[in-house]
Short mmCIF file of C-alpha atoms in Angstrom, two decimals:
data_model
loop_
_atom_site.label_atom_id
_atom_site.label_comp_id
_atom_site.label_asym_id
_atom_site.label_seq_id
_atom_site.Cartn_x
_atom_site.Cartn_y
_atom_site.Cartn_z
CA LYS A 12 6.34 29.22 -24.96
CA ARG A 13 8.79 28.21 -22.68
CA PHE A 14 8.06 27.82 -18.67
CA ARG A 15 11.51 26.39 -16.57
CA GLY A 16 12.83 24.88 -19.93
CA GLY A 17 10.23 23.12 -20.70
CA ASP A 18 7.04 23.39 -23.15
CA VAL A 19 4.28 24.21 -21.67
CA LYS A 20 1.41 21.90 -22.52
CA SER A 21 -2.49 21.88 -21.77
CA ILE A 22 -3.93 18.66 -20.45
CA LYS A 23 -7.81 17.70 -18.88
CA MET A 24 -7.81 17.33 -15.04
CA ASN A 25 -10.86 16.68 -13.96
CA ASN A 26 -12.87 18.33 -15.93
CA SER A 27 -10.96 21.34 -16.15
CA THR A 28 -7.58 22.46 -17.66
CA THR A 29 -4.48 23.04 -16.92
CA THR A 30 -1.05 23.17 -17.67
CA THR A 31 2.43 20.90 -17.36
CA THR A 32 5.60 21.28 -18.14
CA SER A 33 6.99 18.15 -20.45
CA LYS A 34 9.57 16.59 -18.41
CA GLY A 35 10.20 13.14 -18.76
CA LEU A 36 10.09 11.06 -21.88
CA ARG A 37 6.65 10.41 -23.16
CA TRP A 38 5.09 7.01 -24.01
CA GLY A 39 1.11 6.13 -24.46
CA PRO A 40 -1.19 8.23 -21.68
CA PHE A 41 2.18 7.44 -19.64
CA THR A 42 5.82 9.48 -18.34
CA LEU A 43 9.09 7.81 -17.74
CA ARG A 44 11.64 9.97 -15.49
CA ILE A 45 14.87 8.52 -15.83
CA PRO A 46 16.66 9.29 -12.64
CA PHE A 47 19.87 11.45 -12.35
CA ILE A 48 18.25 12.64 -15.27
CA HIS A 49 14.61 13.57 -15.10
CA ILE A 50 15.11 13.03 -11.40
CA LYS A 51 17.23 15.13 -9.05
CA PHE A 52 19.01 13.63 -5.92
CA ARG A 53 17.17 14.16 -2.55
CA ALA A 54 19.74 13.00 -0.14
CA GLY A 55 16.57 13.38 3.11
CA GLU A 56 14.43 11.00 0.97
CA PHE A 57 16.59 8.58 0.33
CA PHE A 58 17.80 7.63 3.76
CA GLN A 59 14.71 7.75 5.01
CA GLY A 60 13.46 5.26 2.30
CA MET A 61 16.23 3.05 2.57
CA VAL A 62 15.18 2.54 6.43
CA ILE A 63 11.33 3.14 6.86
CA SER A 64 10.65 1.25 2.97
CA GLY A 65 12.94 -1.76 4.23
CA ALA A 66 11.22 -1.86 7.91
CA THR A 67 8.18 -2.06 5.63
CA ALA A 68 8.59 -3.73 2.54
CA PHE A 69 10.13 -6.47 4.48
CA ALA A 70 7.27 -6.86 6.33
CA ALA A 71 5.98 -9.29 3.07
CA VAL A 72 7.42 -12.09 4.27
CA PRO A 73 6.35 -13.50 6.91
CA VAL A 74 3.33 -12.98 4.92
CA ALA A 75 4.77 -15.28 2.39
CA MET A 76 5.79 -18.05 4.37
CA GLY A 77 2.47 -17.73 6.29
CA LEU A 78 1.80 -19.57 2.22
CA GLY A 79 4.30 -21.71 2.63
CA LEU A 80 6.91 -20.01 0.77
CA SER A 81 11.15 -19.41 2.76
CA PHE A 82 12.69 -17.40 3.89
CA GLU A 83 14.69 -16.90 0.61
CA ASP A 84 10.97 -17.19 -1.73
CA GLY A 85 9.63 -14.18 0.59
CA ILE A 86 12.95 -11.80 0.02
CA ALA A 87 12.34 -12.19 -4.05
CA LEU A 88 8.76 -11.72 -3.47
CA SER A 89 9.15 -8.29 -1.97
CA PHE A 90 12.00 -7.30 -4.39
CA ILE A 91 9.31 -8.00 -7.19
CA SER A 92 6.48 -6.13 -5.74
CA GLY A 93 8.79 -3.21 -4.37
CA THR A 94 10.48 -2.87 -7.73
CA LEU A 95 6.83 -2.33 -9.42
CA ILE A 96 5.46 -0.11 -6.51
CA ALA A 97 8.41 1.91 -7.09
CA SER A 98 7.82 2.54 -10.84
CA GLY A 99 4.73 4.03 -9.95
CA PRO A 100 6.47 7.60 -10.01
CA ILE A 101 9.57 6.55 -12.70
CA LEU A 102 7.76 4.44 -15.15
CA PHE A 103 4.07 5.80 -15.75
CA GLY A 104 4.33 9.37 -13.95
CA GLU A 105 2.46 9.03 -11.55
CA PRO A 106 2.47 11.96 -8.76
CA MET A 107 1.89 9.95 -5.87
CA ALA A 108 4.03 7.41 -3.61
CA PRO A 109 2.81 3.72 -4.23
CA GLY A 110 1.94 0.87 -1.89
CA TRP A 111 0.22 -2.04 -0.57
CA ILE A 112 -3.30 -2.03 -0.70
CA THR A 113 -2.70 -1.71 2.95
CA PRO A 114 -6.17 -2.13 4.32
CA ALA A 115 -6.81 -5.63 1.96
CA LEU A 116 -4.32 -7.24 3.23
CA PRO A 117 -5.80 -8.36 6.50
CA ILE A 118 -9.16 -9.62 5.19
CA VAL A 119 -7.33 -11.78 2.20
CA ILE A 120 -4.91 -13.20 4.82
CA ALA A 121 -8.44 -13.96 6.63
CA ALA A 122 -9.64 -15.67 4.19
CA PHE A 123 -7.17 -18.14 2.99
CA ALA A 124 -6.49 -18.81 7.42
CA ALA A 125 -10.49 -19.88 6.73
CA LYS A 126 -9.64 -22.05 3.33
CA GLY A 127 -6.68 -23.58 5.38
CA GLN A 128 -4.23 -22.12 3.38
CA PHE A 129 -1.86 -19.82 5.73
CA THR A 130 -0.90 -22.63 7.75
CA GLY A 131 3.28 -22.42 6.10
CA VAL A 132 2.86 -25.65 3.86
CA TYR A 133 3.31 -24.80 0.29
CA ASP A 134 0.26 -26.08 -2.12
CA VAL A 135 0.07 -24.88 -5.38
CA ALA A 136 -4.08 -24.37 -5.06
CA THR A 137 -3.15 -21.61 -2.99
CA PHE A 138 -1.25 -19.36 -5.72
CA GLN A 139 -4.25 -20.64 -8.35
CA TYR A 140 -6.40 -19.10 -6.03
CA MET A 141 -4.07 -15.95 -5.35
CA ALA A 142 -4.16 -15.72 -9.36
CA ALA A 143 -7.77 -15.80 -9.51
CA ILE A 144 -8.00 -12.91 -7.21
CA CYS A 145 -4.93 -10.73 -9.43
CA ILE A 146 -6.18 -12.15 -12.39
CA GLU A 147 -9.88 -10.49 -11.61
CA PHE A 148 -8.39 -7.52 -10.31
CA THR A 149 -6.27 -6.39 -12.72
CA LEU A 150 -9.68 -6.57 -15.54
CA LEU A 151 -12.01 -4.48 -13.34
CA VAL A 152 -8.89 -1.94 -12.79
CA PHE A 153 -8.28 -2.11 -16.25
CA ILE A 154 -11.96 -1.59 -17.44
CA LEU A 155 -12.64 1.52 -14.71
CA GLY A 156 -9.71 3.23 -16.53
CA VAL A 157 -10.68 2.81 -20.36
CA THR A 158 -14.19 3.37 -19.64
CA GLY A 159 -13.90 5.79 -16.80
CA TRP A 160 -16.39 4.00 -14.81
CA GLY A 161 -14.29 3.89 -11.46
CA LYS A 162 -15.98 6.62 -9.64
CA LYS A 163 -19.71 5.07 -11.06
CA LEU A 164 -19.32 2.52 -9.24
CA ILE A 165 -17.79 3.55 -5.84
CA GLN A 166 -20.92 6.21 -5.40
CA ILE A 167 -23.07 3.20 -6.45
CA ILE A 168 -22.27 0.61 -3.01
CA PRO A 169 -23.75 2.50 -0.03
CA ASN A 170 -22.02 4.57 2.47
CA GLY A 171 -23.25 1.56 5.20
CA LEU A 172 -21.82 -1.30 3.42
CA LYS A 173 -18.59 1.27 2.06
CA ALA A 174 -17.73 2.03 6.04
CA GLY A 175 -18.76 -1.99 6.69
CA ILE A 176 -15.93 -3.01 4.19
CA ILE A 177 -13.30 -0.44 5.69
CA LEU A 178 -14.40 -1.57 9.09
CA GLY A 179 -13.87 -5.80 8.29
CA ALA A 180 -10.18 -4.56 7.72
CA ALA A 181 -9.96 -3.30 10.62
CA LEU A 182 -10.98 -6.08 12.83
CA ALA A 183 -9.57 -8.95 10.50
CA ALA A 184 -6.25 -6.57 10.69
CA PHE A 185 -6.63 -6.93 15.14
CA TYR A 186 -7.83 -10.48 14.89
CA GLN A 187 -4.64 -11.37 13.30
CA VAL A 188 -2.41 -9.46 15.65
CA PHE A 189 -4.47 -9.85 19.27
CA VAL A 190 -5.53 -13.29 18.29
CA THR A 191 -4.34 -15.54 15.28
CA ASP A 192 -0.45 -14.72 15.88
CA ILE A 193 -1.00 -13.53 19.56
CA ASP A 194 1.79 -16.22 19.99
CA LYS A 195 4.18 -14.80 18.09
CA LEU A 196 3.12 -11.54 19.87
CA LEU A 197 4.14 -13.37 23.24
CA ILE A 198 7.70 -13.81 21.99
CA GLN A 199 8.59 -9.77 21.91
CA PRO A 200 6.06 -8.76 24.13
CA ILE A 201 7.79 -5.66 25.51
CA SER A 202 9.97 -4.44 22.38
CA MET A 203 6.05 -5.09 20.71
CA PHE A 204 4.37 -3.62 23.43
CA ILE A 205 6.43 -0.37 22.75
CA ALA A 206 6.64 -0.96 18.88
CA ILE A 207 2.81 -0.76 19.18
CA SER A 208 2.48 2.35 21.74
CA VAL A 209 5.10 5.13 20.33
CA CYS A 210 3.77 4.13 16.21
CA ILE A 211 0.17 4.99 17.68
CA ILE A 212 1.36 7.82 19.59
CA THR A 213 3.20 9.20 16.79
CA THR A 214 0.30 8.52 14.18
CA PHE A 215 -2.55 8.78 15.78
CA SER A 216 -2.83 11.11 18.85
CA ASP A 217 -4.47 13.89 19.30
CA PRO A 218 -1.46 15.63 22.07
CA PHE A 219 1.20 14.08 19.47
CA LYS A 220 0.27 16.33 16.80
CA LYS A 221 -0.25 19.75 19.00
CA LEU A 222 3.53 19.12 20.73
CA ALA A 223 4.87 18.39 17.27
CA ALA A 224 3.13 21.63 16.15
CA ASN A 225 5.13 23.83 17.82
CA ASN A 226 7.64 21.26 18.36
CA SER A 227 10.19 20.49 15.19
CA PHE A 228 11.51 17.16 16.97
CA PHE A 229 8.26 15.60 17.92
CA ASN A 230 7.43 17.17 13.98
CA LYS A 231 9.91 15.41 12.83
CA VAL A 232 9.66 11.88 14.78
CA GLY A 233 5.99 12.47 13.90
CA SER A 234 7.01 12.66 9.70
CA LEU A 235 9.13 9.24 9.71
CA GLY A 236 5.89 7.01 9.91
CA LEU A 237 6.62 3.69 11.74
CA LEU A 238 10.11 3.99 11.76
CA PRO A 239 11.15 5.89 15.35
CA GLY A 240 9.35 3.48 17.30
CA PHE A 241 10.26 0.49 15.23
CA ILE A 242 14.03 1.39 15.32
CA LEU A 243 13.29 1.84 19.72
CA ALA A 244 11.41 -1.37 19.54
CA ALA A 245 14.65 -3.10 17.63
CA LEU A 246 16.87 -1.32 20.41
CA VAL A 247 14.53 -2.92 23.50
CA ALA A 248 14.20 -6.15 21.90
CA PHE A 249 18.04 -6.82 21.53
CA LEU A 250 19.16 -5.33 25.23
CA CYS A 251 15.97 -8.21 26.77
CA ASN A 252 17.38 -10.83 24.85
CA GLU A 253 14.31 -10.68 23.24
CA VAL A 254 16.06 -11.37 20.00
CA THR A 255 19.34 -12.17 18.17
CA PHE A 256 21.08 -11.09 15.56
CA ASN A 257 23.53 -12.92 12.76
CA ILE A 258 24.62 -10.45 11.01
CA GLU A 259 25.69 -11.64 7.23
CA TRP A 260 27.61 -9.50 4.93
CA GLY A 261 27.82 -9.69 0.83
CA PHE A 262 25.34 -9.62 -1.46
CA LYS A 263 22.99 -12.29 -3.01
CA ILE A 264 20.13 -12.00 -6.23
CA PRO A 265 16.72 -12.80 -5.02
CA ASP A 266 15.51 -16.26 -5.98
CA VAL A 267 13.02 -15.11 -8.12
CA VAL A 268 13.11 -18.19 -10.47
CA THR A 269 12.12 -20.28 -8.18
CA LEU A 270 9.85 -18.54 -7.28
CA PHE A 271 8.27 -18.17 -10.82
CA ASN A 272 8.19 -22.04 -10.35
CA LYS A 273 6.31 -22.00 -7.79
CA THR A 274 3.47 -19.49 -7.77
CA SER A 275 3.25 -17.81 -11.16
CA PRO A 276 -0.25 -19.63 -13.72
CA LEU A 277 2.74 -19.39 -16.59
CA ALA A 278 4.50 -22.67 -14.44
CA ILE A 279 1.76 -23.79 -12.51
CA GLY A 280 -0.69 -23.47 -14.54
CA PHE A 281 -4.17 -20.89 -14.91
CA PRO A 282 -7.01 -21.37 -11.94
CA PRO A 283 -9.96 -23.34 -12.28
CA LEU A 284 -13.11 -21.42 -12.72
CA GLU A 285 -14.26 -22.10 -9.53
CA MET A 286 -11.37 -20.29 -7.80
CA TYR A 287 -12.44 -16.56 -10.43
CA LEU A 288 -16.05 -17.30 -8.61
CA GLU A 289 -14.56 -17.86 -5.03
CA ALA A 290 -12.41 -14.66 -5.13
CA LEU A 291 -15.00 -12.31 -6.82
CA PRO A 292 -15.34 -10.35 -3.76
CA LEU A 293 -12.48 -10.37 -2.60
CA VAL A 294 -11.77 -8.12 -5.45
CA VAL A 295 -14.80 -5.98 -5.34
CA ILE A 296 -13.35 -5.63 -1.51
CA GLY A 297 -10.30 -4.52 -2.68
CA TYR A 298 -11.20 -2.22 -5.26
CA THR A 299 -13.33 -0.31 -3.37
CA LEU A 300 -10.08 0.10 -0.80
CA LEU A 301 -8.07 1.45 -3.68
CA PHE A 302 -10.72 3.86 -4.61
CA GLY A 303 -10.52 5.44 -1.19
CA ASP A 304 -6.26 6.06 -1.65
CA LEU A 305 -6.66 7.17 -5.30
CA ILE A 306 -9.09 9.65 -3.83
CA THR A 307 -7.09 10.31 -0.46
CA ALA A 308 -4.15 11.30 -2.78
CA ASN A 309 -6.41 13.23 -5.37
CA GLU A 310 -7.20 15.33 -2.82
CA VAL A 311 -3.65 15.91 -1.20
CA LEU A 312 -2.06 16.94 -3.61
CA ASN A 313 -5.34 19.78 -5.28
CA ASP A 314 -4.59 21.35 -1.09
CA ALA A 315 -1.03 21.22 -2.40
CA GLN A 316 -0.53 22.09 -5.55
CA LYS A 317 -2.01 26.03 -4.37
CA SER A 318 1.19 25.95 -2.19
CA ARG A 319 3.90 24.97 -6.23
CA PRO A 320 1.67 26.84 -9.21
CA ASP A 321 5.38 26.23 -10.62
CA GLU A 322 4.96 22.99 -11.11
CA PRO A 323 1.36 21.86 -12.27
CA LEU A 324 0.84 17.95 -11.25
CA ASP A 325 -0.75 15.78 -14.43
CA ILE A 326 -2.93 14.26 -11.76
CA ASN A 327 -5.19 12.10 -13.85
CA LEU A 328 -7.30 9.13 -12.35
CA ASP A 329 -8.52 7.45 -15.76
CA ARG A 330 -4.65 7.56 -15.88
CA SER A 331 -3.66 5.77 -12.37
CA HIS A 332 -6.63 2.93 -12.94
CA LEU A 333 -4.03 2.11 -15.83
CA SER A 334 -0.65 1.96 -14.15
CA ILE A 335 -1.69 0.21 -11.35
CA ALA A 336 -3.93 -2.31 -14.00
CA ALA A 337 -0.30 -2.91 -15.62
CA ARG A 338 2.09 -2.90 -12.71
CA ASN A 339 -0.75 -5.97 -11.45
CA LEU A 340 -0.48 -7.16 -15.24
CA ILE A 341 3.33 -7.91 -14.57
CA GLY A 342 3.84 -8.30 -11.36
CA LEU A 343 0.66 -11.89 -11.50
CA MET A 344 2.94 -13.39 -14.53
CA VAL A 345 6.04 -13.32 -12.20
CA ASN A 346 4.56 -13.98 -8.58
CA PRO A 347 0.77 -13.22 -7.97
CA PHE A 348 0.71 -11.15 -4.77
CA PHE A 349 -2.31 -9.74 -4.57
CA PRO A 350 -2.16 -6.90 -1.93
CA THR A 351 0.97 -5.17 -3.20
CA GLN A 352 0.03 -3.13 -6.01
CA GLY A 353 -2.28 -0.85 -5.04
CA ALA A 354 -2.31 3.31 -5.49
CA LEU A 355 -0.96 4.94 -2.31
CA TRP A 356 1.70 5.14 0.40
CA THR A 357 0.08 7.62 2.58
CA GLY A 358 2.16 7.71 5.73
CA VAL A 359 5.54 8.71 2.42
CA HIS A 360 3.20 10.17 0.35
CA VAL A 361 1.73 12.93 2.74
CA VAL A 362 5.73 13.46 3.93
CA VAL A 363 6.89 13.45 0.34
CA VAL A 364 4.17 16.39 -0.78
CA GLU A 365 4.65 18.22 2.89
CA ARG A 366 8.45 18.59 1.84
CA TRP A 367 7.71 19.69 -1.56
CA LYS A 368 5.17 22.57 -1.10
CA LYS A 369 7.67 24.57 0.76
CA GLY A 370 8.71 25.19 -2.53
CA PHE A 371 11.46 25.05 -5.03
CA LYS A 372 14.34 25.66 -2.87
CA GLU A 373 13.62 22.93 -1.19
CA MET A 374 12.35 19.96 -3.44
CA PRO A 375 12.79 21.34 -7.15
CA SER A 376 9.91 18.51 -8.23
CA ILE A 377 7.70 16.08 -6.36
CA TYR A 378 9.34 13.56 -8.44
CA ASP A 379 12.37 14.01 -7.11
CA GLY A 380 11.39 13.54 -3.71
CA LEU A 381 9.09 10.52 -4.98
CA GLY A 382 11.93 8.94 -7.47
CA SER A 383 14.99 9.02 -3.89
CA TYR A 384 12.43 7.14 -1.71
CA TYR A 385 11.85 4.55 -4.15
CA LEU A 386 14.01 3.63 -6.99
CA MET A 387 17.30 4.88 -5.89
CA ALA A 388 16.55 3.45 -2.40
CA LEU A 389 14.59 0.42 -2.53
CA PRO A 390 15.83 -1.79 -5.03
CA ILE A 391 19.29 -1.50 -3.29
CA LEU A 392 17.55 -3.63 0.23
CA TYR A 393 17.32 -7.10 -1.46
CA PHE A 394 20.71 -7.51 -3.11
CA THR A 395 22.28 -6.43 1.01
CA LEU A 396 22.87 -9.74 3.09
CA PRO A 397 23.51 -6.96 6.02
CA PHE A 398 20.90 -5.12 5.82
CA ILE A 399 18.55 -8.45 4.99
CA THR A 400 19.99 -10.39 8.13
CA LEU A 401 19.36 -7.37 9.80
CA MET A 402 15.53 -7.50 9.61
CA LYS A 403 15.27 -11.27 9.52
CA PRO A 404 14.31 -11.17 13.04
CA LEU A 405 12.25 -7.99 12.93
CA MET A 406 10.41 -8.82 10.56
CA GLN A 407 7.40 -10.02 12.11
CA MET A 408 7.18 -6.93 14.52
CA ALA A 409 7.15 -4.72 11.13
CA LEU A 410 4.15 -7.33 9.34
CA THR A 411 1.96 -6.65 13.14
CA LEU A 412 3.43 -3.26 13.25
CA THR A 413 1.45 -3.03 9.48
CA LEU A 414 -1.35 -4.64 10.21
CA ILE A 415 -1.86 -2.67 13.85
CA LEU A 416 -1.59 0.77 11.72
CA THR A 417 -3.54 -0.40 9.06
CA GLY A 418 -6.04 -1.15 11.40
CA PHE A 419 -6.21 2.14 13.81
CA ALA A 420 -6.81 4.16 10.31
CA CYS A 421 -9.10 2.21 8.72
CA ALA A 422 -11.13 2.35 11.59
CA TYR A 423 -10.80 5.97 11.86
CA VAL A 424 -11.91 6.86 7.94
CA ALA A 425 -14.69 3.67 8.41
CA MET A 426 -16.15 5.30 11.66
CA ALA A 427 -16.49 9.17 9.66
CA ILE A 428 -18.55 7.76 6.60
CA PRO A 429 -22.03 6.49 8.57
CA LYS A 430 -25.00 9.31 8.44
CA LYS A 431 -27.71 7.64 9.94
CA ASN A 432 -27.69 5.16 13.10
CA SER A 433 -28.46 2.39 10.67
CA GLU A 434 -25.71 3.00 8.23
CA MET A 435 -23.80 2.32 11.21
CA ALA A 436 -25.14 -0.66 12.55
CA SER A 437 -24.75 -2.36 9.94
CA ALA A 438 -22.21 -1.27 8.92
CA LEU A 439 -20.36 -3.17 12.34
CA LEU A 440 -22.41 -6.49 11.53
CA ILE A 441 -20.67 -6.27 8.02
CA ALA A 442 -17.70 -6.23 9.41
CA VAL A 443 -17.73 -8.91 11.33
CA PHE A 444 -19.60 -11.22 8.79
CA ILE A 445 -16.86 -10.28 6.78
CA THR A 446 -14.14 -10.73 9.49
CA PHE A 447 -15.23 -14.11 11.00
CA PHE A 448 -16.98 -15.84 8.20
CA SER A 449 -15.69 -14.50 4.62
CA ALA A 450 -16.17 -11.74 2.18
CA TRP A 451 -18.57 -13.70 0.05
CA VAL A 452 -21.07 -13.56 3.24
CA GLY A 453 -19.52 -9.97 4.01
CA LEU A 454 -21.10 -8.34 0.68
CA LEU A 455 -24.49 -10.57 1.11
CA VAL A 456 -25.03 -9.68 3.81
CA GLY A 457 -24.15 -5.81 2.97
CA ILE A 458 -26.62 -5.65 0.35
CA ILE A 459 -29.65 -7.23 2.22
CA LEU A 460 -28.89 -4.65 4.97
CA SER A 461 -28.43 -1.48 2.27
CA VAL A 462 -31.97 -2.67 1.39
CA LEU A 463 -33.88 -3.54 4.01
CA VAL A 464 -32.20 -1.71 7.36
CA ILE A 465 -30.82 1.25 5.84
CA GLY A 466 -33.02 1.44 2.77
CA LEU A 467 -31.64 2.91 -0.87
CA ASP A 468 -31.69 6.59 -0.86
CA LYS A 469 -31.83 8.15 -4.25
CA THR A 470 -31.72 11.71 -3.42
CA GLU A 471 -28.24 10.88 -1.95
CA LYS A 472 -25.10 11.54 -3.80
#
């Protein structure tokens, strides 16, 4: 039988049988889709990727500089992580928009700050510790993907502890912005206020959502994520002399070799055993956040599939685990940087899926949208000096917006999880300990509260 020029095959998806077209090159459990051959160019997603991805991806540069790397090292770091993220739908065939494990970012920053390793001074031990986190995380995701135990692990974690971990990410994000980095915030007070206000309104405001539902212009503005607020704030910053631009022209290859020599465990040595033990709670927290992203992506796709029976999607969370493990393995060998290799960039995922839902004429394949957004846009940015130098004075703003939106999103999710008053109170206490003490202390307090305050109810699913 033939279906849109492809062979129809049966596959197993979430304990049910469906069909999918063989479009791409199979390798193991994955599917390679070559741009312009298996993936068609989509101008809308391409230009959104050029601007939105650039503004967001370069938010990693201030983090890299806080860890003691140079600005050029930060660009190379963003290039490596961005390219690996783009490989999710292209090389591994995942029908979702991958991104950072963003909620882990403020928690990891807080962990390094507590160790005195987020001062802008380079230290080999900093990246050995980062390597320990990445190695353990990669092994955990791989094992859970091979065995299919991921869902069981998350079910074991009580609601109060889950909520506390996610709320801890929210508190850590807000603390980083409004306490630790308050001096950086006050360098651009007017533009930062505008950027934060506009992004919160367009992303979380219920009145704005109602307005967007009846107005195509505001609907488009809302679909662009942080871009409208970022562009408006950048313009205001320039007019108010809060930033100055020094645009350079030409192209420059990111200095991956120098970054490798500074950060790769193959160059600086693998971490000692005590670092693996210290990193373990961060790994558990990171996986809890990752699994939440996988479930979110899965639900969005399952809902959208009803509108597009012409393109059945191969959704397989075990394969997703393996692809994430593979991306993290490659990344840690070149440049370990924990928060980058995750499953979902929620804003991009929703925007692409919503357009795909409109039908074949609007977007023949979901991979056309994902491929145009990522591979046909993202890697180009890291070679173009005009864009890099344009973004340089705005990178702290991009990081601040990323942390603020992460904090709001995590707070939304965390507060919806608890079902009992004891879970709500415990979640808040766990979040405080994670944010102001350490991940180990937060997890231990969470386990104690789960047993002695909340109680382990075996009848709860």
